[in-house]
Coordinates of C-alpha atoms and ligand atoms in Angstrom, one line a residue:
X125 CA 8.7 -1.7 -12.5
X126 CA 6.6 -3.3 -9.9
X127 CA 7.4 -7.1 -10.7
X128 CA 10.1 -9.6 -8.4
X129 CA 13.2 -10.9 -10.8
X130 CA 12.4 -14.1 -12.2
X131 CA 13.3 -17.3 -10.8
X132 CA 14.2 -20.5 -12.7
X133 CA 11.3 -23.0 -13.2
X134 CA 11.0 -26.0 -10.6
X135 CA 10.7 -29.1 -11.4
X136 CA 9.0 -32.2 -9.9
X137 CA 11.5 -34.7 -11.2
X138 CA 14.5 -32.7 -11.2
X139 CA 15.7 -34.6 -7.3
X140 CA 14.2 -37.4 -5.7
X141 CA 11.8 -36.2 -3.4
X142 CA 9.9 -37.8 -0.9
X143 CA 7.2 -35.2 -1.3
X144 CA 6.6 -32.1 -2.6
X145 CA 3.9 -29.4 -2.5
X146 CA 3.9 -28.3 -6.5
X147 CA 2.1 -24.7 -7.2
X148 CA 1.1 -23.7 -10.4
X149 CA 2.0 -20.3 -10.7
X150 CA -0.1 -20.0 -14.1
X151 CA -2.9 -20.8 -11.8
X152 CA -2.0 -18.2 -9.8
X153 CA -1.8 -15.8 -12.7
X154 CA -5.3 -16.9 -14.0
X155 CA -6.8 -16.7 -10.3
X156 CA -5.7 -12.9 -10.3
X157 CA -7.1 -12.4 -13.2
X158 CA -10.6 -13.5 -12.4
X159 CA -10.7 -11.9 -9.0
X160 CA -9.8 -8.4 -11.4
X161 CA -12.7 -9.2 -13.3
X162 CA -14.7 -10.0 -10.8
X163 CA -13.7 -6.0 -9.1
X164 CA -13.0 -4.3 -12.6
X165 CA -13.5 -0.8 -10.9
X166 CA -10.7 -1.7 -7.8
X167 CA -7.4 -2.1 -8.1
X168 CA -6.1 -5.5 -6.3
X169 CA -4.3 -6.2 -3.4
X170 CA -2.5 -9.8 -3.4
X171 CA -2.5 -10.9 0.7
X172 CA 0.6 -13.0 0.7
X173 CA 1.1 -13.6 3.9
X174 CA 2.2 -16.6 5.7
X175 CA 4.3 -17.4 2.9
X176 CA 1.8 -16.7 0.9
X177 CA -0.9 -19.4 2.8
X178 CA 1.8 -21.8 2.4
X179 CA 2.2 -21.5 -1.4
X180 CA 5.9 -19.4 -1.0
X181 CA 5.3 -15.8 -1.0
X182 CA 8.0 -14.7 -3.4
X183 CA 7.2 -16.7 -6.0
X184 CA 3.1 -16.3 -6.0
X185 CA 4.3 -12.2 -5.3
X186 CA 5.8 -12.3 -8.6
X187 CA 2.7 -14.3 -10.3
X188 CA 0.3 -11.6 -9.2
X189 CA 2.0 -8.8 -10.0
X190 CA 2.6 -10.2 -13.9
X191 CA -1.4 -10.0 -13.1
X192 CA -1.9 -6.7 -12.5
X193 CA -2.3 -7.0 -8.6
X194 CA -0.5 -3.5 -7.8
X195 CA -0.3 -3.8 -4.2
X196 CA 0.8 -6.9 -2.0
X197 CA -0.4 -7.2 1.7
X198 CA 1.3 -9.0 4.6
X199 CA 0.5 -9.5 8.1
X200 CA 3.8 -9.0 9.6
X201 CA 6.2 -5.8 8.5
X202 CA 9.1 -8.9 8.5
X203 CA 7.1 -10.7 6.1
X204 CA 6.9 -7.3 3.8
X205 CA 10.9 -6.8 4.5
X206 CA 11.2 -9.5 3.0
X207 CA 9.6 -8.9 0.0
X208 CA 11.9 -6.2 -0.4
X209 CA 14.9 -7.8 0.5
X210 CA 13.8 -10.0 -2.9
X211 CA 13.5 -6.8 -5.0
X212 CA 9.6 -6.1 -4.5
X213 CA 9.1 -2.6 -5.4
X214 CA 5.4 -1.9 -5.6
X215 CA 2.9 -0.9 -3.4
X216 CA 3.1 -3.0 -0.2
X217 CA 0.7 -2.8 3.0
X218 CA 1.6 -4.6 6.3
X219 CA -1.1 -4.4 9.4
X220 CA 0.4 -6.8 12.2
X221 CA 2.5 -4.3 14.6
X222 CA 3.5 -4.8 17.9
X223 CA 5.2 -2.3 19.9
X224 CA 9.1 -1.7 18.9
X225 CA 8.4 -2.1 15.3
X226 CA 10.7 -2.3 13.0
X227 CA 8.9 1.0 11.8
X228 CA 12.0 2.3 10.9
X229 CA 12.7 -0.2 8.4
X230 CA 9.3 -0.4 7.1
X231 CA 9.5 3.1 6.4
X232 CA 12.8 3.3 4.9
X233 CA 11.7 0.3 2.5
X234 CA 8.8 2.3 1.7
X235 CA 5.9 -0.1 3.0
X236 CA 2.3 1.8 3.8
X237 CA 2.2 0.8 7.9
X238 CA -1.3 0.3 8.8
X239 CA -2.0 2.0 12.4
X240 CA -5.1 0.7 14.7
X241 CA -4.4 2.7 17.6
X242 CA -2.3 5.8 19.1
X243 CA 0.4 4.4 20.3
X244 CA 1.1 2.4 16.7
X245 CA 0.5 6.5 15.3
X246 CA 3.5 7.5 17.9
X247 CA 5.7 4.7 16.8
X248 CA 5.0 5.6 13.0
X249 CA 5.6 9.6 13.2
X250 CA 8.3 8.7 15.2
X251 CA 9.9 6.6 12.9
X252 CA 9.6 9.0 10.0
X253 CA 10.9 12.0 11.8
X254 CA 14.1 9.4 12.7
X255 CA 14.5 9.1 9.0
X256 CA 13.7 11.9 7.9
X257 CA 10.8 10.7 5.6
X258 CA 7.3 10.5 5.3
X259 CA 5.9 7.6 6.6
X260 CA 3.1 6.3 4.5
X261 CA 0.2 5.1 7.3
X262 CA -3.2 3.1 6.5
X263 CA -5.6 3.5 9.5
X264 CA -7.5 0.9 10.1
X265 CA -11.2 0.9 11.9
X266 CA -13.2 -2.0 13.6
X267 CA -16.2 -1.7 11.4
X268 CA -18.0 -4.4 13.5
X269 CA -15.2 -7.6 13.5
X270 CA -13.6 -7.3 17.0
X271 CA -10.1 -7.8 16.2
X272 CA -7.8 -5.7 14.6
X273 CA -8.7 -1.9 14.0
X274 CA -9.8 0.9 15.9
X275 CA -13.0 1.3 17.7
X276 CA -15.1 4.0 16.4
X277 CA -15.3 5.5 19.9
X278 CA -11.5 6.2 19.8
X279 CA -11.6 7.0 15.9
X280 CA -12.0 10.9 16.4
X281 CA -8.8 11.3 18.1
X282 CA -7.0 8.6 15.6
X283 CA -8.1 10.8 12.7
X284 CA -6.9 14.3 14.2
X285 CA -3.7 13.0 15.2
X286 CA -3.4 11.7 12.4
X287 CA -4.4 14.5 10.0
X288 CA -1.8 17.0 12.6
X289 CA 0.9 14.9 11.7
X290 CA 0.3 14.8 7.8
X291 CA 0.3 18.5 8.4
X292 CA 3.8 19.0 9.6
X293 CA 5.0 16.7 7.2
X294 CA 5.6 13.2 9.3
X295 CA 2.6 10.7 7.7
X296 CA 0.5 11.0 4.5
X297 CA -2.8 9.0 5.3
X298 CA -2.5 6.6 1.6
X299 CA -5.5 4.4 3.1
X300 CA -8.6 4.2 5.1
X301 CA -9.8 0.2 5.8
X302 CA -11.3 -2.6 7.5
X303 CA -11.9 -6.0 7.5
X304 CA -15.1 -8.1 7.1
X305 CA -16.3 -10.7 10.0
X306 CA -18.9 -12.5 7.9
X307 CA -18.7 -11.9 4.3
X308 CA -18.4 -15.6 3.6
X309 CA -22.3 -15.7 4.9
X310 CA -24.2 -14.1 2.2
X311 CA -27.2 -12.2 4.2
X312 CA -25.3 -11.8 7.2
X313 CA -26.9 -8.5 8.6
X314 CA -23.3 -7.7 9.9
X315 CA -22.2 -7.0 6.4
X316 CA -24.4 -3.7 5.5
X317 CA -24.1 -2.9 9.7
X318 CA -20.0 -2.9 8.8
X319 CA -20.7 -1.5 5.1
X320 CA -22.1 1.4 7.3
X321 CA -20.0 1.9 9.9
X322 CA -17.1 2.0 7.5
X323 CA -18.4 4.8 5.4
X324 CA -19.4 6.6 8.4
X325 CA -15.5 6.6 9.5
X326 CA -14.6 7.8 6.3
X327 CA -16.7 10.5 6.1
X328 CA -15.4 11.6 9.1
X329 CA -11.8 11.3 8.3
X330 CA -12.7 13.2 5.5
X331 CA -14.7 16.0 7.1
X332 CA -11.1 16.5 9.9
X333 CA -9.0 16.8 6.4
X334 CA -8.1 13.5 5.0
X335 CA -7.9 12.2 1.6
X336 CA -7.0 8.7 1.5
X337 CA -5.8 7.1 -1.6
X338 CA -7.6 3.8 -1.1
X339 CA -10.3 2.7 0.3
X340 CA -11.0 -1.4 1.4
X341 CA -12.5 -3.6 3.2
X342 CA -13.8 -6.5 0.8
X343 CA -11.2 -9.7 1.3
X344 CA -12.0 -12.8 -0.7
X345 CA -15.6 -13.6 -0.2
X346 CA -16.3 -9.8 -0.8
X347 CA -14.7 -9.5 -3.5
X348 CA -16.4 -12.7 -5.1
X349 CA -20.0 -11.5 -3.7
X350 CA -20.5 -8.1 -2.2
X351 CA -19.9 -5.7 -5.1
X352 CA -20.9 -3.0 -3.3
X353 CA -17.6 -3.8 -0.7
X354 CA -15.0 -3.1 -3.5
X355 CA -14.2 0.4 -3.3
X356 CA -10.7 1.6 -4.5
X357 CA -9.0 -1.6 -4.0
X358 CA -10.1 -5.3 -3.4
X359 CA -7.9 -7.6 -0.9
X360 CA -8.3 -10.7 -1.6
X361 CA -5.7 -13.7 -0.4
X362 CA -7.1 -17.4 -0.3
X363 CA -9.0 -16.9 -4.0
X364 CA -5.7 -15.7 -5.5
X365 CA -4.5 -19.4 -4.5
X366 CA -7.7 -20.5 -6.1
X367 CA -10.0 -21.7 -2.7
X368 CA -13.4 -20.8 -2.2
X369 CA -13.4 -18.7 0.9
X370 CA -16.2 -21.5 1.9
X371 CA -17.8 -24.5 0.3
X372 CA -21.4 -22.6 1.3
X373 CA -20.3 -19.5 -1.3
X374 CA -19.4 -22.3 -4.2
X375 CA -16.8 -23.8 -5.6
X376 CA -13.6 -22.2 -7.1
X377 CA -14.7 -23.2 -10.6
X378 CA -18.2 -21.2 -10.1
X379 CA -15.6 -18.0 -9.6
X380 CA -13.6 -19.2 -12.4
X381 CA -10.8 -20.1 -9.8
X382 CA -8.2 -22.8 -9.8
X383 CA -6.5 -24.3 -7.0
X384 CA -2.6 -23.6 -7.0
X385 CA -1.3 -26.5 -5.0
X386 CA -1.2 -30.0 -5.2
X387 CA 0.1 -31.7 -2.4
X388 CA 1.9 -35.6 -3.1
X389 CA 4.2 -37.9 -1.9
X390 CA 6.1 -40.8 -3.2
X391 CA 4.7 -44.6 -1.6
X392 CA 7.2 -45.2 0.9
X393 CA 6.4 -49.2 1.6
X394 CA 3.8 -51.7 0.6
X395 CA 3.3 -54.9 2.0
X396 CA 0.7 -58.0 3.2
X397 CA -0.9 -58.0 6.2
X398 CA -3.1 -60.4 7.9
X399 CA -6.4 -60.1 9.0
X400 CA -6.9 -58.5 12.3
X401 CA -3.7 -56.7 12.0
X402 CA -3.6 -53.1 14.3
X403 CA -2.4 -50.0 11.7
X404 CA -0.2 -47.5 13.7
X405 CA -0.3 -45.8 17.0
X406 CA -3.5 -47.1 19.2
X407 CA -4.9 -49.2 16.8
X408 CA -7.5 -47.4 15.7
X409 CA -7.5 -49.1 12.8
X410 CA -7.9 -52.8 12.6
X411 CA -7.5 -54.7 9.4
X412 CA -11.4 -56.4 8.7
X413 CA -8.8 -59.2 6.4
X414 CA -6.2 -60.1 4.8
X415 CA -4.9 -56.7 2.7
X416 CA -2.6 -54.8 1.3
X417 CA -1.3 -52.0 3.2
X418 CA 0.8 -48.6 1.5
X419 CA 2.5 -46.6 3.3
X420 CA 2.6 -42.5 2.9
X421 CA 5.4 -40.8 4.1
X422 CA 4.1 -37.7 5.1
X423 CA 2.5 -36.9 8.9
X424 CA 1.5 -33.8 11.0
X425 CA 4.8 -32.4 11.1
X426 CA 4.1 -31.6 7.3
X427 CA 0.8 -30.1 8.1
X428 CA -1.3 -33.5 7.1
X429 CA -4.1 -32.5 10.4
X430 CA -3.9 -35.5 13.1
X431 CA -7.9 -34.9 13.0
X432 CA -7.7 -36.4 9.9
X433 CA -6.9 -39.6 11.3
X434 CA -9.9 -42.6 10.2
X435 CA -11.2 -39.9 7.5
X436 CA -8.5 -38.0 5.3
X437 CA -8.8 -39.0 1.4
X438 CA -5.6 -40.0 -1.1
X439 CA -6.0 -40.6 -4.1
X440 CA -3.8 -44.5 -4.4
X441 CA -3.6 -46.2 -7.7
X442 CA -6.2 -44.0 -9.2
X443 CA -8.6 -44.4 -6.7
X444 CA -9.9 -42.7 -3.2
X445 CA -8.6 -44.6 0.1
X446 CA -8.8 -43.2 3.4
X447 CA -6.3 -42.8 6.5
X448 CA -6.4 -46.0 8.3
X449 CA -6.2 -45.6 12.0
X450 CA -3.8 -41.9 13.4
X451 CA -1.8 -40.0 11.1
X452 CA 1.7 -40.0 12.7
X453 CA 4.3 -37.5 13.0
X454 CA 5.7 -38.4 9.6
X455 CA 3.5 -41.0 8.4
X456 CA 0.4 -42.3 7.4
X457 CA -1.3 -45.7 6.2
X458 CA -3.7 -46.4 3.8
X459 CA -5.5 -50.0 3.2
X460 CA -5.9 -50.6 -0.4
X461 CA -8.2 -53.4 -0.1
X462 CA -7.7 -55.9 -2.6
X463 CA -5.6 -53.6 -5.0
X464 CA -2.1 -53.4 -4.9
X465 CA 0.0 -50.4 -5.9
X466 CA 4.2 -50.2 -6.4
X467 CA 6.5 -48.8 -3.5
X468 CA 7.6 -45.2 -5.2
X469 CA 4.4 -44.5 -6.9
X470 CA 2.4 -41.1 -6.6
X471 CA 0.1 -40.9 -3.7
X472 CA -2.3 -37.3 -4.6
X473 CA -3.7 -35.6 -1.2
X474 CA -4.9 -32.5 -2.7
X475 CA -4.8 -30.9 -6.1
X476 CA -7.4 -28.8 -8.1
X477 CA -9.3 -32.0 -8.3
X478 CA -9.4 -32.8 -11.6
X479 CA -7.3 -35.8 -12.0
X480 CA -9.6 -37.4 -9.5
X481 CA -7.9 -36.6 -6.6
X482 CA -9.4 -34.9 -3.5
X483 CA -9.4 -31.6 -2.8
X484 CA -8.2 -29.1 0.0
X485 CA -11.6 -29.1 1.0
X486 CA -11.8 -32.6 1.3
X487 CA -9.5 -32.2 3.8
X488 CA -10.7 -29.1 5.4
X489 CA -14.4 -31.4 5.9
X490 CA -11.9 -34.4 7.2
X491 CA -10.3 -32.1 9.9
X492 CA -13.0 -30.0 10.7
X493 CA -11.3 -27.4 9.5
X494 CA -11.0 -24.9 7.0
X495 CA -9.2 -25.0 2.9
X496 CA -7.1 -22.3 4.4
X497 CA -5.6 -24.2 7.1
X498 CA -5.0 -27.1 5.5
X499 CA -2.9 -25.1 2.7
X500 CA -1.2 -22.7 4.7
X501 CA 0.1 -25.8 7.6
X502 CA 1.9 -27.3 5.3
X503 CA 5.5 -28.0 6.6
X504 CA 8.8 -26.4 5.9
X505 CA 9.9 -29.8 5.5
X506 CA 7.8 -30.4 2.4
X507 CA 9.5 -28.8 -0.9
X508 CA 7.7 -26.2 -3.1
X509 CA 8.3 -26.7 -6.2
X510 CA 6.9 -23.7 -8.3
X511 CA 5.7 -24.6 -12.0
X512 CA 6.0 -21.3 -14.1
X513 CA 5.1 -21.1 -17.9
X514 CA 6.8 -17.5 -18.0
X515 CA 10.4 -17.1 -17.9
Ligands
PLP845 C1 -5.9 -12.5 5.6 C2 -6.5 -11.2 5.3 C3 -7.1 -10.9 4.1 C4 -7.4 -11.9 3.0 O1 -8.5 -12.7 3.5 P1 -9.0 -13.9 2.5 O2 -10.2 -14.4 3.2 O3 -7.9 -15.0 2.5 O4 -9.3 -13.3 1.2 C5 -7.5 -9.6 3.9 N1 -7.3 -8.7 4.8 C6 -6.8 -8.9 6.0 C7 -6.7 -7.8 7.0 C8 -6.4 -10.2 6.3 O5 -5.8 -10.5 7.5

């Protein structure tokens, strides 16, 4: 049994709350599905790191593997822990290691380590021999994005090592991968120049003795796009929350996908202003006349981007208005014209977009940014509350 214990239903109106960050774990559910059909040969990875891009990790962990997602991916090997810790039990890869570990406990809890250079191999093998297990090791190679992995130049020696140590015992290799620089840029002539250093790399783990259980490179855009990047296992993490990777690849609805989170918050004040009237810090914003300002209580410190100041959308009273003048640490104004709205009403920043309301990537274009930040930014000090049709 691969699937987290259930956890009660939220609900929106169960406390008073000034603003909450409510994700539709059916959404979820469906998004996972989708992305399987899309890689019906691969088996799926959910990436839930960073709290699961802001969504909460446990609960969207739980969503995809009701899906069928039999592995889960993290950054971090706390961030896996703790996936454990809440009664995870399935397949599990974590990738961001710094020296000191905690190997040890990554191994005990049976997480597949992923290891980009020697010295992450020593800490491994010597981890499992402490435990007296086998440690289960992913090595990763830089097929071309510059970051994490190892370069092919040092790959020979990664590969022996490694294959000595499955020898005596220490490792089993479970996984061979890489990550994609530019697969959200259909054409990019990096993607068949990584395609191809990839399968050069496993051929020649294979040729010193390897056998790697999976095989994967493709994250989100891939796995929408570049069938040929599937292999045994797709990775995918912002389309599981139901974003396009990037506006230029289409829409989530083109991929049949269905943005988890809506982001709102309750109108904290409205009130008259004359004209020429400055609205918060620097007046940036300068009422043209006489108006009616509301007042959203929600700021950078919740992850609404400062950059967004003069150009972020909310949906007010059923239509668009933009920030007027900076978003503030824990507010924001809107002008609403020559509408008027009542103090404790819904205002919508972000949602799947069809109740009218703007979208993550509205946002992202605001900030000049990307759906991904915007999502996973969002502060501690804004509730999740997770909507779940299953018990
Ligand atoms: C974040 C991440 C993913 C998921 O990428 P998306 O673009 O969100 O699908 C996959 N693999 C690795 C190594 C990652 O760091």
């Amino acid at each position: 049994m691969t699937a987290l214990p259930g956890g009660a239903p939220g609900s929106a109106a169960a406390t008073p709350m000034r603003a909450r960050a409510v994700v539709d774990l059916a959404a979820v559910r469906a998004n996972v599905h989708a992305l399987r059909e899309r890689a019906p040969r691969a088996e799926l990875m959910a990436v839930v790191k960073s709290d699961g891009y802001g969504h909460g990790a446990l609960p969207c962990a739980r969503a995809a593997r009701q899906a069928g997602a039999t592995w889960l991916g993290t950054a971090t090997p706390q961030e896996a822990l703790a996936l454990r810790a809440a009664g995870d039990t399935g397949r599990l890869l974590c990738w961001l290691w710094t020296p000191g570990g905690p190997w040890r406990e990554a191994v005990e809890a049976d997480v597949d380590v992923s290891v980009s250079g020697m010295w992450a191999l020593r800490e491994a093998a010597a981890a499992a021999r402490a435990t007296g297990r086998t440690a289960r090791v992913q090595l990763k190679i830089d097929t071309g994005l510059g970051r994490n992995g190892c370069q092919p130049a040092d790959w020979p020696e990664l590969i022996s090592a490694a294959r000595a140590a499955e020898a005596e015992g220490t490792l089993a290799v479970t996984g061979i991968w890489s990550h994609f620089a530019c697969a959200d840029e259909p054409g990019h002539p990096s993607i068949p120049a990584q395609l191809a250093a990839y399968r050069e790399a496993l051929a020649a783990a294979e040729r010193v003795g390897l056998a790697p259980e999976v095989r994967h490179i493709a994250n989100s855009p891939a796995t929408l796009t570049i069938p040929e990047s599937h292999f045994d296992l797709v990775r995918p993490g912002i389309s599981v929350y139901g974003l396009s990777p990037s506006p230029e690849i289409g829409l989530p609805a083109e991929f049949g996908l269905r943005p988890a989170m809506t982001l709102s918050a309750d109108i904290a004040l409205v009130k008259r202003v004359p004209s020429g009237h400055g609205v918060s810090y620097g007046h940036q914003y300068v009422t043209p006349g006489e108006t009616t300002l509301a007042l959203i209580p929600v700021g950078y410190a919740d992850g609404i981007p400062r950059h967004a100041s003069g150009t972020g959308p909310v949906l007010v009273g059923g239509k668009w208005r933009t920030v007027a003048g900076r978003v503030a640490m824990d507010q924001f104004a809107v002008d609403l014209g020559g509408d008027t709205v009542e103090v404790g009403d819904e205002a919508v920043l972000f949602g799947p977009g069809d109740r009218g309301e703007p979208t993550a990537e509205d946002w992202a274009r605001a900030a000049g940014t990307i759906s991904y930040e915007i999502v996973t930014r969002i502060g501690t000090r804004v509730p999740r509350v997770h909507l779940d049709d299953l018990p």
